[in-house]
């Protein structure tokens, strides 16, 4: 059987990675918007 602690830990790490990627994407889109408005 799979160890539930390892399973939850990996899911938690994946969630953190997803949040970091989402935050980076949002900041990138904001940078693009500010550059677009500066023009």
Protein backbone atom coordinates (compact mmCIF):
# COMPACT_ATOMS: atom_id res chain seq x y z
CA UNK A 1 0.00 0.00 0.00
CA UNK A 2 1.03 3.61 -0.54
CA UNK A 3 1.99 5.54 2.57
CA UNK A 4 -0.76 8.17 3.09
CA UNK A 5 1.71 10.59 4.71
CA UNK A 6 3.94 10.55 1.62
CA UNK A 7 0.85 10.93 -0.59
CA UNK A 8 -0.42 13.96 1.35
CA UNK A 9 3.08 15.45 1.49
CA UNK A 10 3.49 15.19 -2.29
CA UNK A 11 0.01 16.67 -2.83
CA UNK A 12 0.92 19.54 -0.48
CA UNK A 13 4.16 20.19 -2.39
CA UNK A 14 2.25 20.13 -5.68
CA UNK A 15 -0.26 22.63 -4.27
CA UNK A 16 2.56 24.96 -3.19
CA UNK A 17 4.15 24.69 -6.64
CA UNK A 18 0.80 25.45 -8.28
CA UNK A 19 0.29 28.52 -6.08
CA UNK A 20 3.81 29.78 -6.83
CA UNK A 21 3.31 29.25 -10.57
CA UNK A 22 -0.07 31.02 -10.43
CA UNK A 23 1.40 33.95 -8.49
CA UNK A 24 4.26 34.23 -11.00
CA UNK A 25 1.78 34.15 -13.90
CA UNK A 26 -0.36 36.86 -12.30
CA UNK A 27 2.68 39.08 -11.64
CA UNK A 28 3.84 38.57 -15.23
CA UNK A 29 0.41 39.54 -16.57
CA UNK A 30 0.43 42.64 -14.34
CA UNK A 31 3.89 43.59 -15.65
CA UNK A 32 2.64 43.20 -19.22
CA UNK A 33 -0.43 45.34 -18.43
CA UNK A 34 1.67 48.10 -16.85
CA UNK A 35 4.05 48.10 -19.84
CA UNK A 36 1.03 48.21 -22.15
CA UNK A 37 -0.46 51.18 -20.27
CA UNK A 38 2.91 53.00 -20.13
CA UNK A 39 2.92 53.08 -23.91
